[in-house]
CSV table of C-alpha atoms in Angstrom, one decimal:
chain,number,residue,atom,x,y,z
A,1335,GLN,CA,205.0,67.4,40.9
A,1336,VAL,CA,204.6,70.7,42.5
A,1337,GLN,CA,203.3,71.9,45.8
A,1338,LEU,CA,201.8,75.1,46.6
A,1339,VAL,CA,200.8,76.5,50.0
A,1340,GLU,CA,198.1,79.1,50.3
A,1341,SER,CA,198.4,82.0,53.4
A,1342,GLY,CA,197.0,85.5,54.1
A,1343,GLY,CA,193.2,85.1,54.1
A,1344,GLY,CA,190.7,86.4,56.4
A,1345,LEU,CA,187.4,88.6,56.7
A,1346,VAL,CA,188.3,91.8,56.4
A,1347,GLN,CA,185.7,95.0,56.3
A,1348,PRO,CA,184.7,96.9,52.7
A,1349,GLY,CA,187.6,99.1,52.1
A,1350,GLY,CA,190.4,97.2,53.3
A,1351,SER,CA,193.4,95.1,52.5
A,1352,LEU,CA,194.9,91.7,52.9
A,1353,ARG,CA,197.6,90.0,51.4
A,1354,LEU,CA,197.6,86.6,50.2
A,1355,SER,CA,200.8,84.6,49.4
A,1356,CYS,CA,201.7,81.0,47.7
A,1357,ALA,CA,204.7,79.2,48.8
A,1358,ALA,CA,205.8,76.0,45.8
A,1359,SER,CA,208.4,73.5,46.6
A,1360,GLY,CA,208.9,70.3,44.7
A,1361,SER,CA,210.0,70.6,41.0
A,1362,ILE,CA,209.9,74.8,41.5
A,1363,PHE,CA,212.4,75.1,38.6
A,1364,SER,CA,209.7,73.9,35.8
A,1365,ILE,CA,207.2,76.3,37.1
A,1366,GLY,CA,205.7,79.2,34.4
A,1367,ALA,CA,203.2,81.0,34.8
A,1368,MET,CA,201.7,81.0,38.4
A,1369,GLY,CA,198.4,82.7,39.4
A,1370,TRP,CA,195.4,83.3,41.1
A,1371,TYR,CA,192.2,82.5,40.7
A,1372,ARG,CA,188.8,82.5,43.0
A,1373,GLN,CA,185.5,80.8,43.8
A,1374,ALA,CA,181.9,82.5,45.5
A,1375,PRO,CA,179.4,79.9,46.2
A,1376,GLU,CA,177.7,78.7,42.8
A,1377,LYS,CA,180.1,80.8,41.0
A,1378,GLN,CA,182.4,79.2,38.5
A,1379,ARG,CA,186.0,79.6,39.5
A,1380,GLU,CA,187.4,83.0,37.6
A,1381,LEU,CA,190.9,84.2,37.0
A,1382,VAL,CA,192.1,86.6,39.3
A,1383,ALA,CA,195.5,87.2,38.4
A,1384,SER,CA,198.3,85.3,36.4
A,1385,ILE,CA,202.7,86.7,36.3
A,1386,THR,CA,205.2,85.0,33.6
A,1387,ARG,CA,208.4,84.1,35.3
A,1388,ALA,CA,210.0,87.7,33.7
A,1389,GLY,CA,207.5,88.9,35.4
A,1390,SER,CA,204.1,89.7,32.9
A,1391,THR,CA,201.2,90.5,34.3
A,1392,ASN,CA,197.2,90.2,33.4
A,1393,TYR,CA,194.4,90.8,35.4
A,1394,GLY,CA,190.1,90.2,35.3
A,1395,ASP,CA,188.7,92.9,34.5
A,1396,SER,CA,186.4,93.0,38.3
A,1397,VAL,CA,189.8,93.7,40.2
A,1398,LYS,CA,191.7,95.7,37.4
A,1399,GLY,CA,193.4,98.6,39.2
A,1400,ARG,CA,192.8,97.3,42.7
A,1401,PHE,CA,194.5,94.2,43.3
A,1402,THR,CA,198.6,93.6,42.6
A,1403,ILE,CA,200.1,90.5,41.8
A,1404,SER,CA,204.3,89.9,42.7
A,1405,ARG,CA,206.5,87.4,42.3
A,1406,ASP,CA,209.7,86.5,44.1
A,1407,ASN,CA,211.3,84.0,42.5
A,1408,ALA,CA,214.1,83.3,44.9
A,1409,LYS,CA,211.8,82.8,47.1
A,1410,ASN,CA,209.7,80.8,45.2
A,1411,THR,CA,206.1,82.4,45.6
A,1412,VAL,CA,203.7,84.2,44.6
A,1413,TYR,CA,201.5,87.0,46.2
A,1414,LEU,CA,198.4,88.7,45.5
A,1415,GLN,CA,197.9,92.3,47.4
A,1416,MET,CA,194.2,93.2,47.5
A,1417,ASN,CA,193.5,96.8,48.0
A,1418,SER,CA,189.9,98.6,48.2
A,1419,LEU,CA,188.0,95.2,48.6
A,1420,LYS,CA,184.1,94.7,48.1
A,1421,PRO,CA,182.0,92.1,49.5
A,1422,GLU,CA,181.8,91.4,45.7
A,1423,ASP,CA,185.2,89.5,46.2
A,1424,THR,CA,184.1,87.3,49.0
A,1425,ALA,CA,185.2,83.6,47.7
A,1426,VAL,CA,187.9,81.1,48.1
A,1427,TYR,CA,190.9,82.2,46.4
A,1428,TYR,CA,193.4,79.4,45.0
A,1429,CYS,CA,196.4,79.3,43.6
A,1430,ASN,CA,197.8,77.9,40.1
A,1431,ALA,CA,201.1,77.0,39.1
A,1432,ASN,CA,201.2,75.6,35.4
A,1433,ALA,CA,204.9,73.8,35.4
A,1434,ARG,CA,205.6,71.3,31.9
A,1435,TYR,CA,202.6,72.0,30.8
A,1436,LEU,CA,199.9,70.7,33.9
A,1437,PRO,CA,198.4,72.5,36.2
A,1438,TYR,CA,198.4,73.1,40.0
A,1439,TRP,CA,196.9,74.1,42.7
A,1440,GLY,CA,197.1,74.8,46.4
A,1441,GLN,CA,193.7,73.9,48.4
A,1442,GLY,CA,192.6,77.1,48.7
A,1443,THR,CA,192.2,80.4,51.0
A,1444,GLN,CA,188.7,81.7,52.4
A,1445,VAL,CA,189.0,85.9,51.5
A,1446,THR,CA,185.6,87.4,53.5
A,1447,VAL,CA,184.5,90.6,53.1
A,1448,SER,CA,181.7,92.0,55.5
A,1449,SER,CA,181.0,94.2,57.6
């Protein structure tokens, strides 16, 4: 079992920045790739960014060049640095981890971009 706890969401003005964190606990040695997904009202959950244990990254097209995912394996934590935020980035952001071919999810953290 893997538990994920997100933090760092909130309200920010367009053009601003936020940093999300996700701390993993439990069977951490079984964790492979980790990532962030988001879900806006009445929309499907979509990939924001993912990172392998070795540090290879993948980004959704809408966030490329603005968001950066990173990972500290010693702290069992994954981060999402979000810059140049837009109103369309407003969503609940979920941390994801894959462990032994099973997906695990955090509880989600709200990010609202509004003036």
